[in-house]
mmCIF file of C-alpha atoms in Angstrom:
data_model
loop_
_atom_site.group_PDB
_atom_site.id
_atom_site.type_symbol
_atom_site.label_atom_id
_atom_site.label_comp_id
_atom_site.label_asym_id
_atom_site.label_seq_id
_atom_site.Cartn_x
_atom_site.Cartn_y
_atom_site.Cartn_z
ATOM 1 C CA UNK A 1015 -0.073 -0.049 0.158
ATOM 2 C CA UNK A 1016 1.367 3.483 -1.004
ATOM 3 C CA UNK A 1017 0.523 6.202 1.388
ATOM 4 C CA UNK A 1018 0.847 9.899 0.570
ATOM 5 C CA UNK A 1019 3.592 11.109 2.984
ATOM 6 C CA UNK A 1020 2.182 14.626 3.217
ATOM 7 C CA UNK A 1021 -1.453 13.553 4.167
ATOM 8 C CA UNK A 1022 -1.236 9.967 5.338
ATOM 9 C CA UNK A 1023 0.565 7.719 7.728
ATOM 10 C CA UNK A 1024 1.287 4.021 6.893
ATOM 11 C CA UNK A 1025 -0.251 1.755 9.489
ATOM 12 C CA UNK A 1026 1.407 -1.669 9.363
ATOM 13 C CA UNK A 1027 0.997 -5.018 11.182
ATOM 14 C CA UNK A 1028 2.100 -8.585 10.314
ATOM 15 C CA UNK A 1029 -0.920 -9.018 7.937
ATOM 16 C CA UNK A 1030 -0.434 -6.023 5.780
ATOM 17 C CA UNK A 1031 -0.799 -2.250 5.969
ATOM 18 C CA UNK A 1032 -3.327 0.604 5.469
ATOM 19 C CA UNK A 1033 -3.131 4.527 5.158
ATOM 20 C CA UNK A 1034 -4.352 6.649 8.096
ATOM 21 C CA UNK A 1035 -5.294 10.228 7.482
ATOM 22 C CA UNK A 1036 -2.742 12.402 9.215
ATOM 23 C CA UNK A 1037 -5.161 15.167 10.193
ATOM 24 C CA UNK A 1038 -7.756 13.141 11.708
ATOM 25 C CA UNK A 1039 -6.570 9.683 12.485
ATOM 26 C CA UNK A 1040 -3.487 7.617 14.173
ATOM 27 C CA UNK A 1041 -2.197 4.209 13.843
ATOM 28 C CA UNK A 1042 -3.180 1.882 16.691
ATOM 29 C CA UNK A 1043 -1.305 -1.385 16.887
ATOM 30 C CA UNK A 1044 -3.051 -4.783 17.381
ATOM 31 C CA UNK A 1045 -4.436 -5.267 20.795
ATOM 32 C CA UNK A 1046 -6.784 -7.912 22.708
ATOM 33 C CA UNK A 1047 -9.186 -9.433 20.232
ATOM 34 C CA UNK A 1048 -8.315 -6.974 17.482
ATOM 35 C CA UNK A 1049 -5.506 -8.767 15.621
ATOM 36 C CA UNK A 1050 -4.860 -6.061 13.246
ATOM 37 C CA UNK A 1051 -3.824 -2.352 13.381
ATOM 38 C CA UNK A 1052 -6.499 0.360 13.201
ATOM 39 C CA UNK A 1053 -6.718 3.950 12.111
ATOM 40 C CA UNK A 1054 -8.592 5.528 15.112
ATOM 41 C CA UNK A 1055 -9.779 8.970 15.275
ATOM 42 C CA UNK A 1056 -7.033 11.245 17.220
ATOM 43 C CA UNK A 1057 -9.474 12.205 19.789
ATOM 44 C CA UNK A 1058 -10.073 8.548 20.668
ATOM 45 C CA UNK A 1059 -7.849 5.929 22.259
ATOM 46 C CA UNK A 1060 -7.101 2.355 21.182
ATOM 47 C CA UNK A 1061 -9.137 -0.108 23.339
ATOM 48 C CA UNK A 1062 -10.248 -3.775 23.317
ATOM 49 C CA UNK A 1063 -14.124 -3.063 23.007
ATOM 50 C CA UNK A 1064 -16.572 -2.004 20.534
ATOM 51 C CA UNK A 1065 -16.751 -3.050 16.700
ATOM 52 C CA UNK A 1066 -13.439 -1.143 15.836
ATOM 53 C CA UNK A 1067 -11.457 -0.879 18.980
ATOM 54 C CA UNK A 1068 -11.483 2.722 19.190
ATOM 55 C CA UNK A 1069 -12.908 4.577 22.275
ATOM 56 C CA UNK A 1070 -13.799 8.185 22.840
ATOM 57 C CA UNK A 1071 -12.743 8.920 26.512
ATOM 58 C CA UNK A 1072 -15.375 11.939 26.438
ATOM 59 C CA UNK A 1073 -18.415 9.692 25.920
ATOM 60 C CA UNK A 1074 -19.594 8.147 29.086
ATOM 61 C CA UNK A 1075 -21.889 5.655 27.572
ATOM 62 C CA UNK A 1076 -18.732 3.552 26.982
ATOM 63 C CA UNK A 1077 -18.515 2.855 30.793
ATOM 64 C CA UNK A 1078 -22.061 1.491 31.170
ATOM 65 C CA UNK A 1079 -22.801 -2.085 32.148
ATOM 66 C CA UNK A 1080 -23.381 -5.153 30.187
ATOM 67 C CA UNK A 1081 -27.127 -4.666 30.000
ATOM 68 C CA UNK A 1082 -26.289 -1.916 27.497
ATOM 69 C CA UNK A 1083 -24.467 -4.183 25.093
ATOM 70 C CA UNK A 1084 -25.782 -4.343 21.644
ATOM 71 C CA UNK A 1085 -23.331 -6.580 19.549
ATOM 72 C CA UNK A 1086 -23.531 -10.212 18.888
ATOM 73 C CA UNK A 1087 -20.628 -10.837 20.828
ATOM 74 C CA UNK A 1088 -20.828 -12.251 24.397
ATOM 75 C CA UNK A 1089 -22.927 -9.944 26.686
ATOM 76 C CA UNK A 1090 -20.951 -6.963 27.839
ATOM 77 C CA UNK A 1091 -18.061 -7.726 25.509
ATOM 78 C CA UNK A 1092 -18.476 -4.455 23.615
ATOM 79 C CA UNK A 1093 -18.572 -2.090 26.778
ATOM 80 C CA UNK A 1094 -15.893 -1.191 29.191
ATOM 81 C CA UNK A 1095 -15.804 -2.749 32.558
ATOM 82 C CA UNK A 1096 -17.082 -0.161 35.121
ATOM 83 C CA UNK A 1097 -14.436 1.020 37.379
ATOM 84 C CA UNK A 1098 -13.805 4.151 39.639
ATOM 85 C CA UNK A 1099 -14.209 6.670 36.916
ATOM 86 C CA UNK A 1100 -17.407 5.276 35.688
ATOM 87 C CA UNK A 1101 -18.938 5.082 39.117
ATOM 88 C CA UNK A 1102 -18.363 8.821 39.594
ATOM 89 C CA UNK A 1103 -19.672 9.479 36.178
ATOM 90 C CA UNK A 1104 -22.935 7.612 36.686
ATOM 91 C CA UNK A 1105 -23.542 8.411 40.547
ATOM 92 C CA UNK A 1106 -21.680 11.654 41.116
ATOM 93 C CA UNK A 1107 -23.355 15.010 41.811
ATOM 94 C CA UNK A 1108 -25.558 16.302 39.124
ATOM 95 C CA UNK A 1109 -24.250 18.993 36.566
ATOM 96 C CA UNK A 1110 -24.733 22.504 37.389
ATOM 97 C CA UNK A 1111 -27.892 24.065 36.144
ATOM 98 C CA UNK A 1112 -27.582 26.186 33.167
ATOM 99 C CA UNK A 1113 -30.359 28.639 32.900
ATOM 100 C CA UNK A 1114 -32.383 28.644 29.804
ATOM 101 C CA UNK A 1115 -32.746 31.673 27.526
ATOM 102 C CA UNK A 1116 -36.045 33.576 27.489
ATOM 103 C CA UNK A 1117 -38.532 32.019 24.784
ATOM 104 C CA UNK A 1118 -37.936 33.554 21.318
ATOM 105 C CA UNK A 1119 -38.225 32.834 17.808
ATOM 106 C CA UNK A 1120 -34.637 31.373 17.772
ATOM 107 C CA UNK A 1121 -35.915 28.846 20.514
ATOM 108 C CA UNK A 1122 -37.757 26.918 17.855
ATOM 109 C CA UNK A 1123 -34.653 26.388 15.746
ATOM 110 C CA UNK A 1124 -32.032 23.887 15.877
ATOM 111 C CA UNK A 1125 -28.487 23.772 14.194
ATOM 112 C CA UNK A 1126 -26.212 21.054 13.104
ATOM 113 C CA UNK A 1127 -23.054 20.348 11.168
ATOM 114 C CA UNK A 1128 -23.099 17.589 8.626
ATOM 115 C CA UNK A 1129 -20.261 16.183 6.539
ATOM 116 C CA UNK A 1130 -20.431 15.345 2.783
ATOM 117 C CA UNK A 1131 -18.340 12.305 2.458
ATOM 118 C CA UNK A 1132 -18.142 12.439 -1.414
ATOM 119 C CA UNK A 1133 -16.921 15.996 -1.602
ATOM 120 C CA UNK A 1134 -15.125 16.597 1.769
ATOM 121 C CA UNK A 1135 -17.327 19.397 2.620
ATOM 122 C CA UNK A 1136 -19.032 20.609 5.785
ATOM 123 C CA UNK A 1137 -22.654 21.973 5.704
ATOM 124 C CA UNK A 1138 -24.433 23.991 8.292
ATOM 125 C CA UNK A 1139 -28.192 23.063 8.708
ATOM 126 C CA UNK A 1140 -30.779 25.224 10.348
ATOM 127 C CA UNK A 1141 -33.769 23.127 11.422
ATOM 128 C CA UNK A 1142 -37.310 24.334 12.225
ATOM 129 C CA UNK A 1143 -38.003 22.135 15.248
ATOM 130 C CA UNK A 1144 -41.902 22.563 14.814
ATOM 131 C CA UNK A 1145 -41.962 21.555 11.114
ATOM 132 C CA UNK A 1146 -38.744 19.679 10.536
ATOM 133 C CA UNK A 1147 -38.046 22.058 7.577
ATOM 134 C CA UNK A 1148 -34.250 22.636 6.984
ATOM 135 C CA UNK A 1149 -32.180 25.274 5.221
ATOM 136 C CA UNK A 1150 -28.464 24.761 4.734
ATOM 137 C CA UNK A 1151 -25.346 26.579 3.779
ATOM 138 C CA UNK A 1152 -22.025 25.320 2.851
ATOM 139 C CA UNK A 1153 -19.155 26.020 5.552
ATOM 140 C CA UNK A 1154 -16.692 28.639 3.876
ATOM 141 C CA UNK A 1155 -13.365 29.969 5.370
ATOM 142 C CA UNK A 1156 -10.664 28.457 7.414
ATOM 143 C CA UNK A 1157 -12.904 25.788 8.739
ATOM 144 C CA UNK A 1158 -13.789 24.551 5.224
ATOM 145 C CA UNK A 1159 -10.048 24.493 4.313
ATOM 146 C CA UNK A 1160 -9.319 22.440 7.594
ATOM 147 C CA UNK A 1161 -12.063 19.954 6.839
ATOM 148 C CA UNK A 1162 -10.841 19.420 3.317
ATOM 149 C CA UNK A 1163 -7.882 17.400 4.886
ATOM 150 C CA UNK A 1164 -10.329 14.924 6.472
ATOM 151 C CA UNK A 1165 -11.304 13.265 3.067
ATOM 152 C CA UNK A 1166 -14.939 13.148 3.961
ATOM 153 C CA UNK A 1167 -14.161 11.257 7.323
ATOM 154 C CA UNK A 1168 -16.587 11.891 10.449
ATOM 155 C CA UNK A 1169 -15.652 14.603 12.857
ATOM 156 C CA UNK A 1170 -15.736 14.665 16.574
ATOM 157 C CA UNK A 1171 -18.756 16.452 18.442
ATOM 158 C CA UNK A 1172 -18.374 20.193 18.029
ATOM 159 C CA UNK A 1173 -19.339 22.346 21.074
ATOM 160 C CA UNK A 1174 -22.081 24.978 20.408
ATOM 161 C CA UNK A 1175 -22.532 28.492 21.728
ATOM 162 C CA UNK A 1176 -26.430 29.019 21.746
ATOM 163 C CA UNK A 1177 -25.755 32.851 22.606
ATOM 164 C CA UNK A 1178 -23.938 33.510 19.355
ATOM 165 C CA UNK A 1179 -25.232 30.576 17.480
ATOM 166 C CA UNK A 1180 -21.733 29.278 16.548
ATOM 167 C CA UNK A 1181 -19.999 25.969 16.555
ATOM 168 C CA UNK A 1182 -16.433 26.099 18.070
ATOM 169 C CA UNK A 1183 -13.615 23.709 18.112
ATOM 170 C CA UNK A 1184 -9.912 23.790 18.630
ATOM 171 C CA UNK A 1185 -7.536 21.398 16.708
ATOM 172 C CA UNK A 1186 -3.938 21.074 15.709
ATOM 173 C CA UNK A 1187 -2.907 21.467 11.937
ATOM 174 C CA UNK A 1188 -1.095 18.191 11.140
ATOM 175 C CA UNK A 1189 0.029 19.666 7.845
ATOM 176 C CA UNK A 1190 1.836 22.789 9.053
ATOM 177 C CA UNK A 1191 5.238 22.972 10.620
ATOM 178 C CA UNK A 1192 5.016 23.093 14.397
ATOM 179 C CA UNK A 1193 1.390 21.709 14.270
ATOM 180 C CA UNK A 1194 -0.085 25.013 15.475
ATOM 181 C CA UNK A 1195 -3.173 24.907 17.689
ATOM 182 C CA UNK A 1196 -6.178 27.007 16.242
ATOM 183 C CA UNK A 1197 -9.634 27.757 17.426
ATOM 184 C CA UNK A 1198 -12.210 27.651 14.708
ATOM 185 C CA UNK A 1199 -15.713 29.076 14.823
ATOM 186 C CA UNK A 1200 -18.513 28.449 12.475
ATOM 187 C CA UNK A 1201 -21.616 30.648 12.171
ATOM 188 C CA UNK A 1202 -24.564 28.080 12.431
ATOM 189 C CA UNK A 1203 -26.757 30.223 9.944
ATOM 190 C CA UNK A 1204 -24.430 31.331 7.358
ATOM 191 C CA UNK A 1205 -21.663 28.575 7.388
ATOM 192 C CA UNK A 1206 -19.111 31.376 7.349
ATOM 193 C CA UNK A 1207 -16.132 30.462 9.662
ATOM 194 C CA UNK A 1208 -13.140 32.201 11.178
ATOM 195 C CA UNK A 1209 -9.955 31.044 12.869
ATOM 196 C CA UNK A 1210 -7.561 32.407 15.472
ATOM 197 C CA UNK A 1211 -4.302 30.916 16.824
ATOM 198 C CA UNK A 1212 -4.250 29.652 20.305
ATOM 199 C CA UNK A 1213 -1.139 30.981 22.131
ATOM 200 C CA UNK A 1214 0.288 30.659 25.544
ATOM 201 C CA UNK A 1215 -0.374 26.897 26.021
ATOM 202 C CA UNK A 1216 3.106 25.921 25.590
ATOM 203 C CA UNK A 1217 4.035 22.664 23.552
ATOM 204 C CA UNK A 1218 0.978 20.594 23.358
ATOM 205 C CA UNK A 1219 -0.329 17.380 21.969
ATOM 206 C CA UNK A 1220 -3.721 16.593 20.400
ATOM 207 C CA UNK A 1221 -6.794 18.190 22.190
ATOM 208 C CA UNK A 1222 -8.809 15.078 22.939
ATOM 209 C CA UNK A 1223 -11.710 16.689 24.598
ATOM 210 C CA UNK A 1224 -13.389 20.203 24.565
ATOM 211 C CA UNK A 1225 -16.416 21.843 25.930
ATOM 212 C CA UNK A 1226 -18.015 25.334 25.707
ATOM 213 C CA UNK A 1227 -18.827 27.140 29.044
ATOM 214 C CA UNK A 1228 -21.467 29.721 28.504
ATOM 215 C CA UNK A 1229 -20.817 31.389 31.883
ATOM 216 C CA UNK A 1230 -17.247 32.205 30.779
ATOM 217 C CA UNK A 1231 -18.098 33.310 27.334
ATOM 218 C CA UNK A 1232 -17.140 36.932 26.696
ATOM 219 C CA UNK A 1233 -18.761 38.721 23.576
ATOM 220 C CA UNK A 1234 -17.085 37.467 20.232
ATOM 221 C CA UNK A 1235 -13.826 36.178 21.780
#
């Protein structure tokens, strides 16, 4: 298998090889019942459960018990065994209450970002929650250029700021020298995006988890 050294990584094991996209995936060697290497999303970790052996540490459902198993394997084989972290996740104190905004016309609208696999594009959707009617706009600007390196692959879950109706996410640019860390914003209605470099964090690895705190939001920063 020939991999493009600029955009891909060669992921080998004793049975052969495959190409992982540099921007969005990493090579994880064989482990447990997974006898071949895998191209796992960079925001996940290699594990021994599920259908592909790639687990997202930010998604707590992976810590649930065997009664939530859904594969044809032995009961519970596709879920992680509960441990101290899962008990804290499932039985810890409730999350702080986030006050809802006053009812308005915008309260009846939902927003989403979708990927178009065949054209490596992101599309911003505005959804009328009462009728299901949707309008959409292609994502343009820096976020569109960033996603072009995904080759149509799925993205992580992006945080959303309801006050400014923007999707936000931070990521490193694997194609550029120094792997700069950048904050991207996408207008949920128009699809127009912007990007600003993140400074002051020192040398960092890949951001595996992120969230938007509305109480710390400050204008358009």
